[in-house]
Amino acid sequence: MSNCRFLYHNGVVLEAPPVATFLQSLPGAYTTTRTINSGTTFLFWERHVKRLSSSIRILLDSKPELLFSSGSSSRVWINQTVHESSIYDLVNGSMSKAMRCGVVKERGRLCGEELAVTVLVTGNVEKLSRLGDEKCDQERKVVDFLDVWLHIGGYSLGVGEKAASLALVGHGRDVANAKYSDWVRLRKPLEKFRPPSTTELLLSNDGDRLLEGCVTNFFVVCRRVQRKKSSSGSLYGESLGEYEVQTAPVTDGVLPGVIREIVIEVCISKGIPYRERAPSWSERELWEEAFITSSLRILQHVGTIKVPVGSLEALACTKPEEIEWKEKRFEEGPGMITELIQKAIMEGIEEGFPLEGLV
């Protein structure tokens, strides 16, 4: 990751802290994508805006304090439907202005690489505080009280080549089907449990069913167990059949990641069996491959997974250096199905499906 980074907000270009620091400074819903073709095209832009719009609606309905600052949510009187087109116009308008800005273009050129872009939509508390009781105020739209911030920085392209090392350390997120900035702060306490050289931290509500990573979606390629039938049709045993890709369903409490969605589409198009089921640690002997996905990494194969001996609750009472781990190791390099999915995604990107540019 490059040190070349800056913020764009209301036509002004500012120096920017690291993206994690920036996200901890403001509440809101956000998404992160990156460019290709020398900064001219945003990867899966339409999908990102759609997911961002969904996150905003979810937060307004269930946790408005995650969109506006704490204490201001009581002023959010609006029971209107937040249309995706309104969010698209708001975000796309800000992004278009930023990309046409001479300062942004010059800084992007100086970065000398592709760009990683984080779009944060936050509630404007100052505008909300001026809200009166007049009828005209009551008819104002939600988007009138939302601001867009862009964090832009250099990024070196490439699918994750080194194997990821994962460790289970925490429980699933609250409001997991929305992507919001406060999660950056909430996940920080988990860092003290991170084993050395661990790439990503996994989450689970029961210590067995693995949901997702802190910043990734999680998949395994699992051998399927099939029940044998006698000639009379009665069940008498089990056999190992073909493989299937497994990942936790959104209803279990995971983020509907953009690349997660694309992996499922690739499985369907390639005829690869898949099931939205949280991979069970107790069935790890059936796991042949594993990988994680995110909009920056795209897809990265997994080399090892560690799960603490005992319950997740016990971690809080244990010194990090005293934690005992069970470990699942995979063969070196991406497995056959992981490689097939990875290749299909990258070929699709090169051929122009299903990514979108921004004029």
XYZ file of C-alpha atoms in Angstrom, residues 1-7 13 15-16 35 38-39 103-117 151-157:
35
model
C 0.000 0.000 0.000
C 1.305 3.394 -0.953
C 1.734 6.333 1.445
C 0.174 8.526 -1.258
C -3.331 9.243 0.092
C -5.764 12.136 0.413
C -9.368 13.007 1.269
C -8.725 18.014 -1.209
C -4.217 15.324 3.508
C -5.458 11.964 4.764
C -9.398 1.109 -9.922
C -4.615 3.243 -14.892
C -7.233 4.687 -12.584
C -5.665 18.217 -7.838
C -7.033 14.658 -7.581
C -5.820 13.823 -11.080
C -2.356 15.199 -10.348
C -2.053 13.370 -7.034
C -3.312 10.169 -8.607
C -0.641 10.508 -11.287
C 2.040 11.032 -8.668
C 0.946 7.852 -6.886
C 2.122 5.993 -9.983
C -0.238 3.063 -9.427
C -3.901 2.149 -9.255
C -6.074 3.694 -6.555
C -7.950 2.266 -3.588
C -11.065 4.337 -2.894
C -10.467 8.471 0.970
C -8.176 7.873 -2.001
C -4.772 6.215 -1.953
C -2.354 4.299 -4.120
C -2.801 0.535 -4.411
C -0.711 -2.169 -6.039
C -2.940 -4.531 -7.990
